[in-house]
Amino acid sequence: MKTFIVGNWKLNFNVGEASIYLHKLQKKLPNYRDVEVVVAPSTIALQPLSLQIDRHKMKLAAQNAFYRDYGAFTGETSFSQLRGVVDYCIIGHSERRYIFGEDDKMVAKKMEAAVRNKITPILCIGETESERSFGETADVIRDQLLGGLRDVSEEDIDKVLIAYEPVWAISSGKNAKIASPDEVAEVVKLIRKTLEEIYGEKVAENMPVLFGGSVNPSNAGAYLTVPGVNGLLIGGASLILSEFADILEIAKRVRS
Ligand code: 13P
């Protein structure tokens, strides 16, 4: 399995800035064989960047999309409109869940729509600080995982990526903390155990599970060597070209 390094740019960079970043990154990047490099710019930048991107070197992800293909849904962009423009879409990010009120039902519909439109969904799951402190982590992870995958058929389940992002470890959060590799390992094990119960051993083993939350060049190597972690979902550090490039080199080193 490849190692997935995904940069989530969130609401940063206008189209010009995104294009310049992409240009510089592509120039710097070798052709990684075992590392899948993905960036997720704002929706407005996706179309122009899709014409600029060298898909042999890297891929584009959307940060969000709506599950209906067309209709009276003011302000939305559908997966069908993004088909051919992006290869991936981040779904159920905690910022969508807690700022925009997306629940597991909405997340499930988006997962189904992504797969139907040949866009690989990256399902984000993770507990808040208070859920963790009340000992609810396992329940939250299970609920978000099963809830989010509910509308994905068994035959499509191998087209899905999972990202474990503990909300308390996301750098933009209040008093963000750093998750220890052991804490990550424990939850990733739980994710795979839950997948095994529902979909069997093969699915559980083969599903890529990424980690996200305050990842930077000094901790990327430690997270990438956590058993069961197949990649990283990076916010803040992905906005700094040199840091993102350093993380990619670390990923390549860990693989070899
Ligand atoms: P940070 O890397 O800035 O903590 O963000 C993580 C994240 O939310 C990526 O989706």
JSON list of N, CA and C in Angstrom, two decimals, residues 169-220:
[
{"chain": "A", "resi": 169, "resn": "ALA", "atom": "N", "xyz": [-6.24, 17.52, 19.04]},
{"chain": "A", "resi": 169, "resn": "ALA", "atom": "CA", "xyz": [-4.86, 17.62, 18.56]},
{"chain": "A", "resi": 169, "resn": "ALA", "atom": "C", "xyz": [-4.74, 18.49, 17.31]},
{"chain": "A", "resi": 170, "resn": "ILE", "atom": "N", "xyz": [-5.86, 19.05, 16.84]},
{"chain": "A", "resi": 170, "resn": "ILE", "atom": "CA", "xyz": [-5.80, 19.89, 15.64]},
{"chain": "A", "resi": 170, "resn": "ILE", "atom": "C", "xyz": [-5.25, 21.27, 16.02]},
{"chain": "A", "resi": 171, "resn": "SER", "atom": "N", "xyz": [-4.25, 21.73, 15.29]},
{"chain": "A", "resi": 171, "resn": "SER", "atom": "CA", "xyz": [-3.46, 22.89, 15.74]},
{"chain": "A", "resi": 171, "resn": "SER", "atom": "C", "xyz": [-4.27, 24.16, 15.90]},
{"chain": "A", "resi": 172, "resn": "SER", "atom": "N", "xyz": [-5.34, 24.31, 15.11]},
{"chain": "A", "resi": 172, "resn": "SER", "atom": "CA", "xyz": [-6.12, 25.54, 15.19]},
{"chain": "A", "resi": 172, "resn": "SER", "atom": "C", "xyz": [-7.05, 25.55, 16.40]},
{"chain": "A", "resi": 173, "resn": "GLY", "atom": "N", "xyz": [-7.20, 24.41, 17.07]},
{"chain": "A", "resi": 173, "resn": "GLY", "atom": "CA", "xyz": [-8.11, 24.33, 18.21]},
{"chain": "A", "resi": 173, "resn": "GLY", "atom": "C", "xyz": [-7.55, 25.04, 19.44]},
{"chain": "A", "resi": 174, "resn": "LYS", "atom": "N", "xyz": [-8.46, 25.34, 20.36]},
{"chain": "A", "resi": 174, "resn": "LYS", "atom": "CA", "xyz": [-8.02, 26.01, 21.59]},
{"chain": "A", "resi": 174, "resn": "LYS", "atom": "C", "xyz": [-7.20, 25.01, 22.41]},
{"chain": "A", "resi": 175, "resn": "ASN", "atom": "N", "xyz": [-6.08, 25.42, 22.93]},
{"chain": "A", "resi": 175, "resn": "ASN", "atom": "CA", "xyz": [-5.21, 24.57, 23.74]},
{"chain": "A", "resi": 175, "resn": "ASN", "atom": "C", "xyz": [-4.91, 23.22, 23.09]},
{"chain": "A", "resi": 176, "resn": "ALA", "atom": "N", "xyz": [-4.62, 23.24, 21.79]},
{"chain": "A", "resi": 176, "resn": "ALA", "atom": "CA", "xyz": [-4.35, 21.97, 21.10]},
{"chain": "A", "resi": 176, "resn": "ALA", "atom": "C", "xyz": [-3.20, 21.24, 21.76]},
{"chain": "A", "resi": 177, "resn": "LYS", "atom": "N", "xyz": [-3.33, 19.93, 21.85]},
{"chain": "A", "resi": 177, "resn": "LYS", "atom": "CA", "xyz": [-2.28, 19.11, 22.45]},
{"chain": "A", "resi": 177, "resn": "LYS", "atom": "C", "xyz": [-1.69, 18.22, 21.35]},
{"chain": "A", "resi": 178, "resn": "ILE", "atom": "N", "xyz": [-0.55, 17.66, 21.65]},
{"chain": "A", "resi": 178, "resn": "ILE", "atom": "CA", "xyz": [0.08, 16.74, 20.70]},
{"chain": "A", "resi": 178, "resn": "ILE", "atom": "C", "xyz": [-0.32, 15.32, 21.09]},
{"chain": "A", "resi": 179, "resn": "ALA", "atom": "N", "xyz": [-0.84, 14.56, 20.14]},
{"chain": "A", "resi": 179, "resn": "ALA", "atom": "CA", "xyz": [-1.17, 13.16, 20.43]},
{"chain": "A", "resi": 179, "resn": "ALA", "atom": "C", "xyz": [0.12, 12.35, 20.45]},
{"chain": "A", "resi": 180, "resn": "SER", "atom": "N", "xyz": [0.25, 11.49, 21.43]},
{"chain": "A", "resi": 180, "resn": "SER", "atom": "CA", "xyz": [1.45, 10.65, 21.46]},
{"chain": "A", "resi": 180, "resn": "SER", "atom": "C", "xyz": [1.26, 9.49, 20.47]},
{"chain": "A", "resi": 181, "resn": "PRO", "atom": "N", "xyz": [2.37, 8.97, 19.94]},
{"chain": "A", "resi": 181, "resn": "PRO", "atom": "CA", "xyz": [2.25, 7.82, 19.03]},
{"chain": "A", "resi": 181, "resn": "PRO", "atom": "C", "xyz": [1.46, 6.67, 19.67]},
{"chain": "A", "resi": 182, "resn": "ASP", "atom": "N", "xyz": [1.61, 6.48, 20.99]},
{"chain": "A", "resi": 182, "resn": "ASP", "atom": "CA", "xyz": [0.86, 5.40, 21.65]},
{"chain": "A", "resi": 182, "resn": "ASP", "atom": "C", "xyz": [-0.64, 5.66, 21.62]},
{"chain": "A", "resi": 183, "resn": "GLU", "atom": "N", "xyz": [-1.02, 6.92, 21.85]},
{"chain": "A", "resi": 183, "resn": "GLU", "atom": "CA", "xyz": [-2.46, 7.25, 21.80]},
{"chain": "A", "resi": 183, "resn": "GLU", "atom": "C", "xyz": [-3.01, 7.01, 20.39]},
{"chain": "A", "resi": 184, "resn": "VAL", "atom": "N", "xyz": [-2.20, 7.37, 19.40]},
{"chain": "A", "resi": 184, "resn": "VAL", "atom": "CA", "xyz": [-2.64, 7.16, 18.01]},
{"chain": "A", "resi": 184, "resn": "VAL", "atom": "C", "xyz": [-2.76, 5.66, 17.73]},
{"chain": "A", "resi": 185, "resn": "ALA", "atom": "N", "xyz": [-1.74, 4.91, 18.18]},
{"chain": "A", "resi": 185, "resn": "ALA", "atom": "CA", "xyz": [-1.73, 3.47, 17.92]},
{"chain": "A", "resi": 185, "resn": "ALA", "atom": "C", "xyz": [-2.98, 2.79, 18.49]},
{"chain": "A", "resi": 186, "resn": "GLU", "atom": "N", "xyz": [-3.35, 3.22, 19.68]},
{"chain": "A", "resi": 186, "resn": "GLU", "atom": "CA", "xyz": [-4.50, 2.60, 20.34]},
{"chain": "A", "resi": 186, "resn": "GLU", "atom": "C", "xyz": [-5.79, 2.80, 19.54]},
{"chain": "A", "resi": 187, "resn": "VAL", "atom": "N", "xyz": [-5.99, 4.02, 19.07]},
{"chain": "A", "resi": 187, "resn": "VAL", "atom": "CA", "xyz": [-7.23, 4.30, 18.33]},
{"chain": "A", "resi": 187, "resn": "VAL", "atom": "C", "xyz": [-7.20, 3.66, 16.93]},
{"chain": "A", "resi": 188, "resn": "VAL", "atom": "N", "xyz": [-6.04, 3.66, 16.31]},
{"chain": "A", "resi": 188, "resn": "VAL", "atom": "CA", "xyz": [-5.95, 3.04, 14.98]},
{"chain": "A", "resi": 188, "resn": "VAL", "atom": "C", "xyz": [-6.25, 1.54, 15.09]},
{"chain": "A", "resi": 189, "resn": "LYS", "atom": "N", "xyz": [-5.80, 0.94, 16.17]},
{"chain": "A", "resi": 189, "resn": "LYS", "atom": "CA", "xyz": [-6.09, -0.49, 16.41]},
{"chain": "A", "resi": 189, "resn": "LYS", "atom": "C", "xyz": [-7.60, -0.69, 16.53]},
{"chain": "A", "resi": 190, "resn": "LEU", "atom": "N", "xyz": [-8.21, 0.21, 17.26]},
{"chain": "A", "resi": 190, "resn": "LEU", "atom": "CA", "xyz": [-9.66, 0.14, 17.45]},
{"chain": "A", "resi": 190, "resn": "LEU", "atom": "C", "xyz": [-10.41, 0.30, 16.11]},
{"chain": "A", "resi": 191, "resn": "ILE", "atom": "N", "xyz": [-9.91, 1.21, 15.29]},
{"chain": "A", "resi": 191, "resn": "ILE", "atom": "CA", "xyz": [-10.54, 1.42, 13.96]},
{"chain": "A", "resi": 191, "resn": "ILE", "atom": "C", "xyz": [-10.46, 0.12, 13.16]},
{"chain": "A", "resi": 192, "resn": "ARG", "atom": "N", "xyz": [-9.30, -0.50, 13.16]},
{"chain": "A", "resi": 192, "resn": "ARG", "atom": "CA", "xyz": [-9.15, -1.73, 12.36]},
{"chain": "A", "resi": 192, "resn": "ARG", "atom": "C", "xyz": [-9.96, -2.89, 12.96]},
{"chain": "A", "resi": 193, "resn": "LYS", "atom": "N", "xyz": [-10.07, -2.91, 14.29]},
{"chain": "A", "resi": 193, "resn": "LYS", "atom": "CA", "xyz": [-10.86, -3.96, 14.92]},
{"chain": "A", "resi": 193, "resn": "LYS", "atom": "C", "xyz": [-12.34, -3.79, 14.55]},
{"chain": "A", "resi": 194, "resn": "THR", "atom": "N", "xyz": [-12.80, -2.56, 14.57]},
{"chain": "A", "resi": 194, "resn": "THR", "atom": "CA", "xyz": [-14.20, -2.29, 14.20]},
{"chain": "A", "resi": 194, "resn": "THR", "atom": "C", "xyz": [-14.45, -2.67, 12.75]},
{"chain": "A", "resi": 195, "resn": "LEU", "atom": "N", "xyz": [-13.50, -2.32, 11.88]},
{"chain": "A", "resi": 195, "resn": "LEU", "atom": "CA", "xyz": [-13.65, -2.66, 10.46]},
{"chain": "A", "resi": 195, "resn": "LEU", "atom": "C", "xyz": [-13.69, -4.17, 10.28]},
{"chain": "A", "resi": 196, "resn": "GLU", "atom": "N", "xyz": [-12.86, -4.86, 11.06]},
{"chain": "A", "resi": 196, "resn": "GLU", "atom": "CA", "xyz": [-12.80, -6.32, 10.94]},
{"chain": "A", "resi": 196, "resn": "GLU", "atom": "C", "xyz": [-14.14, -6.95, 11.34]},
{"chain": "A", "resi": 197, "resn": "GLU", "atom": "N", "xyz": [-14.72, -6.44, 12.41]},
{"chain": "A", "resi": 197, "resn": "GLU", "atom": "CA", "xyz": [-16.01, -6.99, 12.87]},
{"chain": "A", "resi": 197, "resn": "GLU", "atom": "C", "xyz": [-17.08, -6.86, 11.79]},
{"chain": "A", "resi": 198, "resn": "ILE", "atom": "N", "xyz": [-17.06, -5.75, 11.08]},
{"chain": "A", "resi": 198, "resn": "ILE", "atom": "CA", "xyz": [-18.13, -5.48, 10.11]},
{"chain": "A", "resi": 198, "resn": "ILE", "atom": "C", "xyz": [-17.80, -6.04, 8.72]},
{"chain": "A", "resi": 199, "resn": "TYR", "atom": "N", "xyz": [-16.58, -5.82, 8.28]},
{"chain": "A", "resi": 199, "resn": "TYR", "atom": "CA", "xyz": [-16.26, -6.14, 6.88]},
{"chain": "A", "resi": 199, "resn": "TYR", "atom": "C", "xyz": [-15.29, -7.30, 6.72]},
{"chain": "A", "resi": 200, "resn": "GLY", "atom": "N", "xyz": [-14.75, -7.78, 7.82]},
{"chain": "A", "resi": 200, "resn": "GLY", "atom": "CA", "xyz": [-13.81, -8.89, 7.73]},
{"chain": "A", "resi": 200, "resn": "GLY", "atom": "C", "xyz": [-12.37, -8.43, 7.74]},
{"chain": "A", "resi": 201, "resn": "GLU", "atom": "N", "xyz": [-11.50, -9.45, 7.89]},
{"chain": "A", "resi": 201, "resn": "GLU", "atom": "CA", "xyz": [-10.08, -9.21, 8.11]},
{"chain": "A", "resi": 201, "resn": "GLU", "atom": "C", "xyz": [-9.40, -8.49, 6.94]},
{"chain": "A", "resi": 202, "resn": "LYS", "atom": "N", "xyz": [-9.77, -8.90, 5.72]},
{"chain": "A", "resi": 202, "resn": "LYS", "atom": "CA", "xyz": [-9.08, -8.37, 4.55]},
{"chain": "A", "resi": 202, "resn": "LYS", "atom": "C", "xyz": [-9.33, -6.86, 4.41]},
{"chain": "A", "resi": 203, "resn": "VAL", "atom": "N", "xyz": [-10.57, -6.46, 4.54]},
{"chain": "A", "resi": 203, "resn": "VAL", "atom": "CA", "xyz": [-10.92, -5.04, 4.45]},
{"chain": "A", "resi": 203, "resn": "VAL", "atom": "C", "xyz": [-10.20, -4.26, 5.55]},
{"chain": "A", "resi": 204, "resn": "ALA", "atom": "N", "xyz": [-10.24, -4.83, 6.77]},
{"chain": "A", "resi": 204, "resn": "ALA", "atom": "CA", "xyz": [-9.64, -4.14, 7.91]},
{"chain": "A", "resi": 204, "resn": "ALA", "atom": "C", "xyz": [-8.13, -3.94, 7.72]},
{"chain": "A", "resi": 205, "resn": "GLU", "atom": "N", "xyz": [-7.50, -4.93, 7.12]},
{"chain": "A", "resi": 205, "resn": "GLU", "atom": "CA", "xyz": [-6.05, -4.84, 6.90]},
{"chain": "A", "resi": 205, "resn": "GLU", "atom": "C", "xyz": [-5.69, -3.89, 5.78]},
{"chain": "A", "resi": 206, "resn": "ASN", "atom": "N", "xyz": [-6.53, -3.88, 4.74]},
{"chain": "A", "resi": 206, "resn": "ASN", "atom": "CA", "xyz": [-6.16, -3.14, 3.53]},
{"chain": "A", "resi": 206, "resn": "ASN", "atom": "C", "xyz": [-6.64, -1.70, 3.50]},
{"chain": "A", "resi": 207, "resn": "MET", "atom": "N", "xyz": [-7.48, -1.31, 4.46]},
{"chain": "A", "resi": 207, "resn": "MET", "atom": "CA", "xyz": [-7.98, 0.06, 4.40]},
{"chain": "A", "resi": 207, "resn": "MET", "atom": "C", "xyz": [-6.89, 1.04, 4.87]},
{"chain": "A", "resi": 208, "resn": "PRO", "atom": "N", "xyz": [-6.56, 2.04, 4.02]},
{"chain": "A", "resi": 208, "resn": "PRO", "atom": "CA", "xyz": [-5.57, 3.01, 4.47]},
{"chain": "A", "resi": 208, "resn": "PRO", "atom": "C", "xyz": [-6.13, 3.85, 5.62]},
{"chain": "A", "resi": 209, "resn": "VAL", "atom": "N", "xyz": [-5.35, 3.96, 6.68]},
{"chain": "A", "resi": 209, "resn": "VAL", "atom": "CA", "xyz": [-5.74, 4.80, 7.82]},
{"chain": "A", "resi": 209, "resn": "VAL", "atom": "C", "xyz": [-4.66, 5.88, 8.00]},
{"chain": "A", "resi": 210, "resn": "LEU", "atom": "N", "xyz": [-5.09, 7.12, 7.91]},
{"chain": "A", "resi": 210, "resn": "LEU", "atom": "CA", "xyz": [-4.17, 8.26, 8.05]},
{"chain": "A", "resi": 210, "resn": "LEU", "atom": "C", "xyz": [-4.32, 8.86, 9.44]},
{"chain": "A", "resi": 211, "resn": "PHE", "atom": "N", "xyz": [-3.28, 9.56, 9.86]},
{"chain": "A", "resi": 211, "resn": "PHE", "atom": "CA", "xyz": [-3.39, 10.30, 11.11]},
{"chain": "A", "resi": 211, "resn": "PHE", "atom": "C", "xyz": [-3.27, 11.79, 10.82]},
{"chain": "A", "resi": 212, "resn": "GLY", "atom": "N", "xyz": [-4.03, 12.61, 11.54]},
{"chain": "A", "resi": 212, "resn": "GLY", "atom": "CA", "xyz": [-3.91, 14.06, 11.41]},
{"chain": "A", "resi": 212, "resn": "GLY", "atom": "C", "xyz": [-4.09, 14.74, 12.74]},
{"chain": "A", "resi": 213, "resn": "GLY", "atom": "N", "xyz": [-3.37, 15.84, 12.91]},
{"chain": "A", "resi": 213, "resn": "GLY", "atom": "CA", "xyz": [-3.45, 16.63, 14.14]},
{"chain": "A", "resi": 213, "resn": "GLY", "atom": "C", "xyz": [-2.07, 17.14, 14.51]},
{"chain": "A", "resi": 214, "resn": "SER", "atom": "N", "xyz": [-1.79, 18.40, 14.19]},
{"chain": "A", "resi": 214, "resn": "SER", "atom": "CA", "xyz": [-0.50, 19.04, 14.52]},
{"chain": "A", "resi": 214, "resn": "SER", "atom": "C", "xyz": [0.71, 18.28, 13.98]},
{"chain": "A", "resi": 215, "resn": "VAL", "atom": "N", "xyz": [0.55, 17.68, 12.82]},
{"chain": "A", "resi": 215, "resn": "VAL", "atom": "CA", "xyz": [1.70, 16.97, 12.23]},
{"chain": "A", "resi": 215, "resn": "VAL", "atom": "C", "xyz": [2.67, 18.00, 11.66]},
{"chain": "A", "resi": 216, "resn": "ASN", "atom": "N", "xyz": [3.95, 17.80, 11.90]},
{"chain": "A", "resi": 216, "resn": "ASN", "atom": "CA", "xyz": [4.98, 18.68, 11.35]},
{"chain": "A", "resi": 216, "resn": "ASN", "atom": "C", "xyz": [6.22, 17.84, 11.05]},
{"chain": "A", "resi": 217, "resn": "PRO", "atom": "N", "xyz": [7.25, 18.45, 10.48]},
{"chain": "A", "resi": 217, "resn": "PRO", "atom": "CA", "xyz": [8.41, 17.62, 10.11]},
{"chain": "A", "resi": 217, "resn": "PRO", "atom": "C", "xyz": [9.08, 16.95, 11.31]},
{"chain": "A", "resi": 218, "resn": "SER", "atom": "N", "xyz": [8.92, 17.50, 12.52]},
{"chain": "A", "resi": 218, "resn": "SER", "atom": "CA", "xyz": [9.62, 16.84, 13.63]},
{"chain": "A", "resi": 218, "resn": "SER", "atom": "C", "xyz": [8.85, 15.67, 14.24]},
{"chain": "A", "resi": 219, "resn": "ASN", "atom": "N", "xyz": [7.56, 15.56, 13.97]},
{"chain": "A", "resi": 219, "resn": "ASN", "atom": "CA", "xyz": [6.85, 14.39, 14.52]},
{"chain": "A", "resi": 219, "resn": "ASN", "atom": "C", "xyz": [6.32, 13.44, 13.43]},
{"chain": "A", "resi": 220, "resn": "ALA", "atom": "N", "xyz": [6.44, 13.84, 12.16]},
{"chain": "A", "resi": 220, "resn": "ALA", "atom": "CA", "xyz": [5.86, 13.03, 11.07]},
{"chain": "A", "resi": 220, "resn": "ALA", "atom": "C", "xyz": [6.42, 11.61, 11.07]}
]
